[in-house]
């Protein structure tokens, strides 16, 4: 039997995502009520600009006093889609203190203060759900927290930022440069006026922190994630990648160490073989590979951003939290029982593609090979081309620790025959 008293929802933020959440709550009200077991009512909408016309939203619900809204006491669920650290953090904790559960899409806040927010939710017997914080509409958080709860996840590898994937895909398919591809992404609305958070990897790093923490049941904060942007990737890098049968993607990679005693989390551009499923992820789409002991390899794919996809994830969480509310229970909370340390990037082992500008004369290759050998880095392949006294030398290594490769590069720069290091790219997915 359906409960007639509605569950009341407060919406913090009514931008692209928030307005879509409000629209779906209104247009799909009957279906949501049937799925939850009670009607849901939009009880208030906190915004910064109350004078703005918001189609489909009763102006009487709009307020600029978000604090008063979450303190009302009759609110069952607070949906936070304003982003940023403050005032979102204070509003969420205040909502818990006044009896509400929270659905959030705030990746930056969760990556920085997820543990404290989970603790606050637990203290007040409330839910904290955030499927929309990572990979938009793609169900990823819930499978990791629930479906794979009985398995051991060893690796999470994926494309978690649609803007960067659009830019790199455009560079790959058309041969255009970074700036030209960024300009097109901006014109099409895929990139913000200030794209720094995307192209420098901050957005992906926040998502990597969240994914690593859930996958490995340990504490991983944004500061633990190695981050390298993609602004230095060139058309020449793509040409080199194609010669290797690869393409280039900005990847978020979270791994459990082989001995199981530590984890790593990193975001950086990488070459991946064209045979790898991630190589075929085009445009602004996201895709994430999860590797687990029993389940094997799983791939999650779909639109990773935008109003409707993100709102879909928010509404899925809203239904789950409302069901918990009716049942007098809470869903899975924070799980950090393993307390595994996060290893520094220097300990990460992978393959490398290094392009060098060198003098075109006898003995250069021998000098370069000696440097690699002295640092314990094994060479897989070498390709050399050049004329008129200048040459290009491309070295692809076997797997080596990042710290060892750093030593190699420092030593190469000391050679008189090495004019410069044109690019260094990790090779993943093999």
Coordinates of C-alpha atoms in Angstrom, one line a residue, residues 26-409:
X26 CA 7.5 16.9 -11.8
X27 CA 6.9 15.1 -15.0
X28 CA 7.6 11.6 -13.7
X29 CA 5.9 12.2 -10.3
X30 CA 3.5 9.2 -10.6
X31 CA 6.2 6.8 -11.7
X32 CA 8.5 7.9 -8.9
X33 CA 5.8 7.5 -6.3
X34 CA 5.0 4.0 -7.6
X35 CA 8.7 3.0 -7.4
X36 CA 9.3 4.5 -4.0
X37 CA 6.0 3.6 -2.3
X38 CA 5.2 7.2 -1.5
X39 CA 4.9 10.5 -3.4
X40 CA 7.9 12.9 -3.4
X41 CA 7.3 16.6 -3.1
X42 CA 9.7 19.3 -4.1
X43 CA 9.5 21.4 -0.9
X44 CA 12.0 24.1 -1.7
X45 CA 14.7 25.2 -4.1
X46 CA 17.7 27.3 -3.0
X47 CA 19.3 29.5 -5.6
X48 CA 21.6 32.5 -5.9
X49 CA 19.5 34.5 -8.3
X50 CA 15.8 34.3 -7.4
X51 CA 14.7 36.6 -10.1
X52 CA 15.6 34.2 -12.9
X53 CA 12.7 32.5 -14.6
X54 CA 12.7 28.7 -13.9
X55 CA 10.2 27.0 -16.1
X56 CA 8.1 24.4 -14.3
X57 CA 9.1 25.5 -10.8
X58 CA 6.7 27.3 -8.5
X59 CA 8.3 30.7 -7.7
X60 CA 7.0 30.3 -4.1
X61 CA 9.4 27.4 -3.6
X62 CA 12.5 29.4 -4.6
X63 CA 14.7 30.9 -1.8
X64 CA 18.1 32.3 -1.4
X65 CA 18.4 31.1 2.2
X66 CA 19.7 27.6 1.7
X67 CA 20.6 27.2 5.4
X68 CA 17.0 27.9 6.5
X69 CA 15.8 25.4 3.9
X70 CA 17.9 22.5 5.2
X71 CA 17.1 23.4 8.8
X72 CA 13.3 23.2 8.4
X73 CA 13.1 19.8 10.0
X74 CA 10.4 18.4 7.8
X75 CA 12.8 17.8 4.9
X76 CA 13.4 14.1 4.2
X77 CA 16.1 14.4 1.5
X78 CA 18.4 17.2 0.5
X79 CA 19.7 17.1 -3.1
X80 CA 22.9 19.1 -3.4
X81 CA 24.0 20.1 -6.9
X82 CA 25.6 23.5 -6.2
X83 CA 29.2 22.1 -6.3
X84 CA 32.3 23.4 -4.7
X85 CA 33.5 23.0 -1.1
X86 CA 31.6 25.8 0.7
X87 CA 28.8 26.4 1.4
X88 CA 28.1 22.8 0.2
X89 CA 30.0 21.1 3.0
X90 CA 28.2 23.2 5.8
X91 CA 24.8 22.7 4.2
X92 CA 25.2 19.0 3.9
X93 CA 26.3 18.6 7.5
X94 CA 23.5 20.9 8.6
X95 CA 21.0 18.7 6.7
X96 CA 22.2 15.6 8.6
X97 CA 21.9 17.5 11.9
X98 CA 18.3 18.3 11.1
X99 CA 17.3 14.8 10.1
X100 CA 17.6 14.7 6.4
X101 CA 19.5 12.3 4.1
X102 CA 21.6 13.7 1.3
X103 CA 22.1 13.0 -2.4
X104 CA 25.0 14.9 -3.9
X105 CA 26.8 15.3 -7.2
X106 CA 29.8 17.1 -5.6
X107 CA 32.9 15.2 -6.6
X108 CA 35.3 17.9 -5.4
X109 CA 33.8 17.9 -1.9
X110 CA 33.6 14.1 -1.6
X111 CA 37.2 13.7 -2.8
X112 CA 38.4 16.1 -0.2
X113 CA 36.1 15.5 2.8
X114 CA 34.2 12.2 2.0
X115 CA 35.3 10.5 5.2
X116 CA 34.0 13.4 7.4
X117 CA 30.7 13.6 5.5
X118 CA 30.2 9.8 5.9
X119 CA 30.9 10.1 9.6
X120 CA 28.4 12.9 9.9
X121 CA 25.8 10.8 8.1
X122 CA 26.4 7.8 10.3
X123 CA 26.2 10.0 13.5
X124 CA 22.7 11.1 12.4
X125 CA 21.5 7.8 11.0
X126 CA 21.2 9.3 7.5
X127 CA 22.2 8.3 4.0
X128 CA 24.8 9.9 1.8
X129 CA 24.5 8.9 -1.9
X130 CA 26.5 10.3 -4.7
X131 CA 26.3 8.3 -7.9
X132 CA 26.2 11.5 -10.0
X133 CA 29.6 12.5 -8.7
X134 CA 31.4 10.2 -11.0
X135 CA 30.7 9.5 -14.7
X136 CA 27.3 11.1 -15.0
X137 CA 24.6 8.6 -15.9
X138 CA 26.9 5.6 -15.8
X139 CA 26.0 3.3 -12.8
X140 CA 29.4 2.9 -11.2
X141 CA 29.4 3.9 -7.5
X142 CA 26.5 1.5 -6.7
X143 CA 28.0 -1.5 -8.5
X144 CA 31.3 -0.9 -6.6
X145 CA 29.6 -0.4 -3.2
X146 CA 27.0 -3.1 -3.6
X147 CA 27.2 -5.4 -6.5
X148 CA 30.9 -6.1 -6.1
X149 CA 30.8 -5.9 -2.3
X150 CA 31.7 -9.6 -2.0
X151 CA 34.5 -9.5 -4.5
X152 CA 38.1 -8.1 -4.5
X153 CA 38.6 -5.2 -6.9
X154 CA 42.2 -4.9 -8.1
X155 CA 42.0 -2.2 -10.7
X156 CA 39.8 0.6 -12.0
X157 CA 40.9 2.1 -15.3
X158 CA 38.8 4.6 -17.3
X159 CA 37.9 7.8 -19.1
X160 CA 36.0 9.8 -16.6
X161 CA 36.0 13.3 -18.2
X162 CA 34.0 13.9 -21.4
X163 CA 35.6 17.2 -22.2
X164 CA 39.1 15.8 -22.4
X165 CA 38.0 12.8 -24.3
X166 CA 36.3 15.0 -26.9
X167 CA 39.4 17.0 -27.4
X168 CA 41.8 14.0 -27.6
X169 CA 39.4 12.2 -29.9
X170 CA 39.2 15.3 -32.2
X171 CA 43.0 15.5 -32.3
X172 CA 43.2 11.8 -33.1
X173 CA 40.6 11.7 -35.8
X174 CA 41.4 15.0 -37.6
X175 CA 45.1 15.6 -36.9
X176 CA 44.3 19.0 -35.4
X177 CA 46.3 20.5 -32.5
X178 CA 45.3 20.9 -28.9
X179 CA 44.2 24.5 -29.0
X180 CA 42.1 24.0 -32.2
X181 CA 40.4 21.0 -30.7
X182 CA 39.8 22.9 -27.4
X183 CA 38.2 25.8 -29.3
X184 CA 35.8 23.4 -31.0
X185 CA 34.9 21.8 -27.7
X186 CA 34.2 25.2 -26.2
X187 CA 32.1 26.3 -29.2
X188 CA 30.0 23.1 -28.9
X189 CA 29.5 23.6 -25.1
X190 CA 31.7 20.6 -24.1
X191 CA 34.3 22.8 -22.4
X192 CA 33.8 25.6 -19.9
X193 CA 35.1 29.1 -20.6
X194 CA 37.8 28.2 -18.1
X195 CA 38.6 24.6 -18.9
X196 CA 41.4 24.2 -16.3
X197 CA 39.6 21.7 -14.1
X198 CA 39.1 19.4 -17.0
X199 CA 42.2 19.7 -19.1
X200 CA 44.6 19.8 -16.2
X201 CA 43.1 16.7 -14.7
X202 CA 41.6 18.1 -11.5
X203 CA 38.1 16.9 -12.3
X204 CA 39.3 13.4 -13.2
X205 CA 41.6 13.3 -10.1
X206 CA 38.6 14.0 -7.8
X207 CA 36.7 11.1 -9.4
X208 CA 39.7 8.8 -9.1
X209 CA 39.9 9.5 -5.4
X210 CA 36.3 8.6 -4.9
X211 CA 36.6 5.4 -7.0
X212 CA 39.8 4.3 -5.3
X213 CA 38.3 4.7 -1.9
X214 CA 35.2 2.7 -2.7
X215 CA 37.0 0.0 -4.7
X216 CA 39.8 -0.7 -2.2
X217 CA 37.9 0.1 1.0
X218 CA 40.5 2.6 2.1
X219 CA 40.9 6.4 2.6
X220 CA 42.0 8.1 -0.6
X221 CA 41.8 11.9 -0.8
X222 CA 42.3 14.2 -3.7
X223 CA 45.8 15.1 -2.5
X224 CA 46.7 11.4 -2.7
X225 CA 46.1 11.3 -6.5
X226 CA 48.9 11.9 -8.9
X227 CA 47.7 14.4 -11.5
X228 CA 49.1 15.3 -14.9
X229 CA 47.1 17.3 -17.4
X230 CA 46.8 16.9 -21.2
X231 CA 47.7 20.4 -22.4
X232 CA 51.1 19.2 -23.6
X233 CA 49.8 16.4 -25.8
X234 CA 50.6 17.2 -29.5
X235 CA 49.7 16.0 -32.9
X236 CA 53.2 14.5 -33.1
X237 CA 52.4 12.4 -30.0
X238 CA 49.3 11.0 -31.8
X239 CA 51.4 10.3 -34.9
X240 CA 53.8 8.3 -32.7
X241 CA 50.9 6.5 -31.0
X242 CA 49.5 5.5 -34.4
X243 CA 52.9 4.0 -35.4
X244 CA 52.6 1.8 -32.3
X245 CA 49.0 0.9 -33.0
X246 CA 47.8 3.1 -30.2
X247 CA 45.8 6.2 -29.4
X248 CA 46.0 8.6 -26.5
X249 CA 43.4 9.0 -23.7
X250 CA 43.4 10.9 -20.4
X251 CA 43.0 8.0 -18.0
X252 CA 42.1 7.7 -14.3
X253 CA 43.9 4.6 -13.0
X254 CA 43.4 3.1 -9.5
X255 CA 45.3 0.0 -8.6
X256 CA 45.9 -2.4 -5.8
X257 CA 49.6 -3.3 -5.4
X258 CA 50.6 -6.9 -6.4
X259 CA 51.3 -7.7 -2.8
X260 CA 47.9 -6.2 -1.7
X261 CA 49.6 -3.9 0.9
X262 CA 49.1 -0.5 -0.8
X263 CA 47.1 1.2 -3.6
X264 CA 47.9 3.9 -6.1
X265 CA 45.6 6.5 -7.8
X266 CA 46.7 8.6 -10.8
X267 CA 45.4 10.7 -13.7
X268 CA 47.5 11.3 -16.8
X269 CA 47.5 11.0 -20.6
X270 CA 48.5 7.6 -21.8
X271 CA 48.9 5.6 -25.0
X272 CA 46.5 2.6 -25.2
X273 CA 46.4 -0.1 -27.9
X274 CA 43.7 0.3 -30.5
X275 CA 42.6 -3.2 -29.6
X276 CA 41.6 -2.0 -26.1
X277 CA 37.9 -1.2 -25.6
X278 CA 38.7 2.2 -24.2
X279 CA 40.4 3.2 -27.4
X280 CA 37.0 3.2 -29.2
X281 CA 35.4 5.5 -26.7
X282 CA 34.6 8.6 -28.8
X283 CA 33.5 12.2 -28.3
X284 CA 32.4 13.2 -24.8
X285 CA 31.5 9.7 -23.6
X286 CA 33.0 8.1 -20.6
X287 CA 34.0 4.4 -20.0
X288 CA 35.4 2.6 -17.0
X289 CA 37.0 -0.8 -16.7
X290 CA 36.8 -2.6 -13.4
X291 CA 39.0 -5.7 -12.8
X292 CA 38.0 -8.0 -9.9
X293 CA 39.1 -11.4 -8.7
X294 CA 35.8 -13.3 -9.3
X295 CA 33.9 -11.0 -11.7
X296 CA 36.9 -10.6 -14.0
X297 CA 36.8 -7.6 -16.3
X298 CA 33.7 -5.3 -16.4
X299 CA 33.2 -2.3 -18.5
X300 CA 30.8 0.6 -17.8
X301 CA 30.1 3.0 -20.7
X302 CA 27.8 6.0 -21.4
X303 CA 27.4 9.8 -21.3
X304 CA 29.5 11.1 -18.5
X305 CA 28.2 14.7 -18.1
X306 CA 25.3 17.0 -19.0
X307 CA 22.1 17.9 -17.4
X308 CA 19.9 14.9 -18.3
X309 CA 22.5 12.2 -17.7
X310 CA 23.6 13.6 -14.4
X311 CA 20.0 14.2 -13.3
X312 CA 19.3 10.5 -14.1
X313 CA 22.0 9.5 -11.6
X314 CA 20.7 11.9 -9.0
X315 CA 17.1 10.6 -9.4
X316 CA 18.3 7.0 -9.1
X317 CA 19.9 7.9 -5.7
X318 CA 16.8 9.9 -4.7
X319 CA 14.6 6.8 -5.2
X320 CA 17.1 4.6 -3.3
X321 CA 17.3 7.0 -0.4
X322 CA 13.5 7.5 -0.2
X323 CA 13.0 3.8 -0.1
X324 CA 15.5 3.5 2.7
X325 CA 13.6 6.3 4.5
X326 CA 10.3 4.5 4.2
X327 CA 11.9 1.3 5.4
X328 CA 13.5 2.9 8.4
X329 CA 17.0 1.9 7.2
X330 CA 20.1 3.3 5.6
X331 CA 22.1 2.1 2.7
X332 CA 25.8 1.2 2.6
X333 CA 28.0 3.8 4.1
X334 CA 31.7 4.4 4.2
X335 CA 34.0 1.3 4.1
X336 CA 37.6 1.9 4.9
X337 CA 38.5 -1.1 6.9
X338 CA 41.6 -2.0 5.0
X339 CA 43.4 1.2 5.8
X340 CA 45.8 0.7 2.9
X341 CA 48.4 3.4 2.4
X342 CA 48.5 5.2 -1.0
X343 CA 51.9 4.7 -2.6
X344 CA 53.6 7.7 -4.4
X345 CA 53.8 7.9 -8.1
X346 CA 57.5 6.9 -8.0
X347 CA 56.5 3.4 -7.1
X348 CA 54.1 3.0 -10.0
X349 CA 55.3 0.5 -12.7
X350 CA 54.3 0.9 -16.3
X351 CA 55.7 1.1 -19.8
X352 CA 57.0 4.3 -21.3
X353 CA 57.2 6.0 -24.8
X354 CA 60.0 8.5 -24.9
X355 CA 60.8 10.8 -27.8
X356 CA 64.2 12.4 -27.9
X357 CA 65.7 15.0 -30.2
X358 CA 69.4 13.9 -30.7
X359 CA 72.4 14.6 -32.8
X360 CA 72.5 12.5 -36.0
X361 CA 75.9 10.9 -35.6
X362 CA 77.4 7.5 -34.7
X363 CA 77.3 6.4 -31.1
X364 CA 74.2 8.3 -30.0
X365 CA 72.0 5.2 -29.7
X366 CA 74.8 3.4 -27.7
X367 CA 75.0 6.4 -25.2
X368 CA 71.2 6.5 -24.8
X369 CA 71.0 2.7 -24.3
X370 CA 73.7 2.8 -21.7
X371 CA 71.8 5.4 -19.6
X372 CA 68.7 3.2 -19.6
X373 CA 70.8 0.2 -18.6
X374 CA 72.5 2.0 -15.8
X375 CA 69.1 2.8 -14.3
X376 CA 67.8 -0.7 -14.6
X377 CA 65.2 0.2 -17.3
X378 CA 64.9 -2.4 -20.1
X379 CA 64.3 -1.2 -23.6
X380 CA 61.6 -2.9 -25.7
X381 CA 62.0 -1.1 -29.1
X382 CA 64.0 1.8 -30.6
X383 CA 63.2 3.8 -33.7
X384 CA 65.6 6.4 -35.1
X385 CA 65.2 8.8 -38.0
X386 CA 66.9 12.0 -39.1
X387 CA 69.0 14.0 -41.5
X388 CA 71.2 17.1 -41.7
X389 CA 72.8 16.5 -38.3
X390 CA 69.5 16.2 -36.4
X391 CA 67.6 13.1 -35.5
X392 CA 64.6 11.8 -33.6
X393 CA 65.0 8.8 -31.4
X394 CA 61.9 7.0 -30.0
X395 CA 62.4 4.5 -27.2
X396 CA 59.7 2.3 -25.8
X397 CA 60.5 0.5 -22.5
X398 CA 59.4 -2.6 -20.8
X399 CA 57.6 -2.0 -17.5
X400 CA 59.6 0.1 -15.1
X401 CA 59.0 2.2 -12.0
X402 CA 58.3 5.8 -12.5
X403 CA 61.2 6.8 -10.2
X404 CA 63.6 4.8 -12.3
X405 CA 62.3 6.5 -15.5
X406 CA 62.7 9.9 -13.9
X407 CA 66.4 9.1 -13.3
X408 CA 66.8 8.0 -16.9
X409 CA 65.3 11.3 -18.2

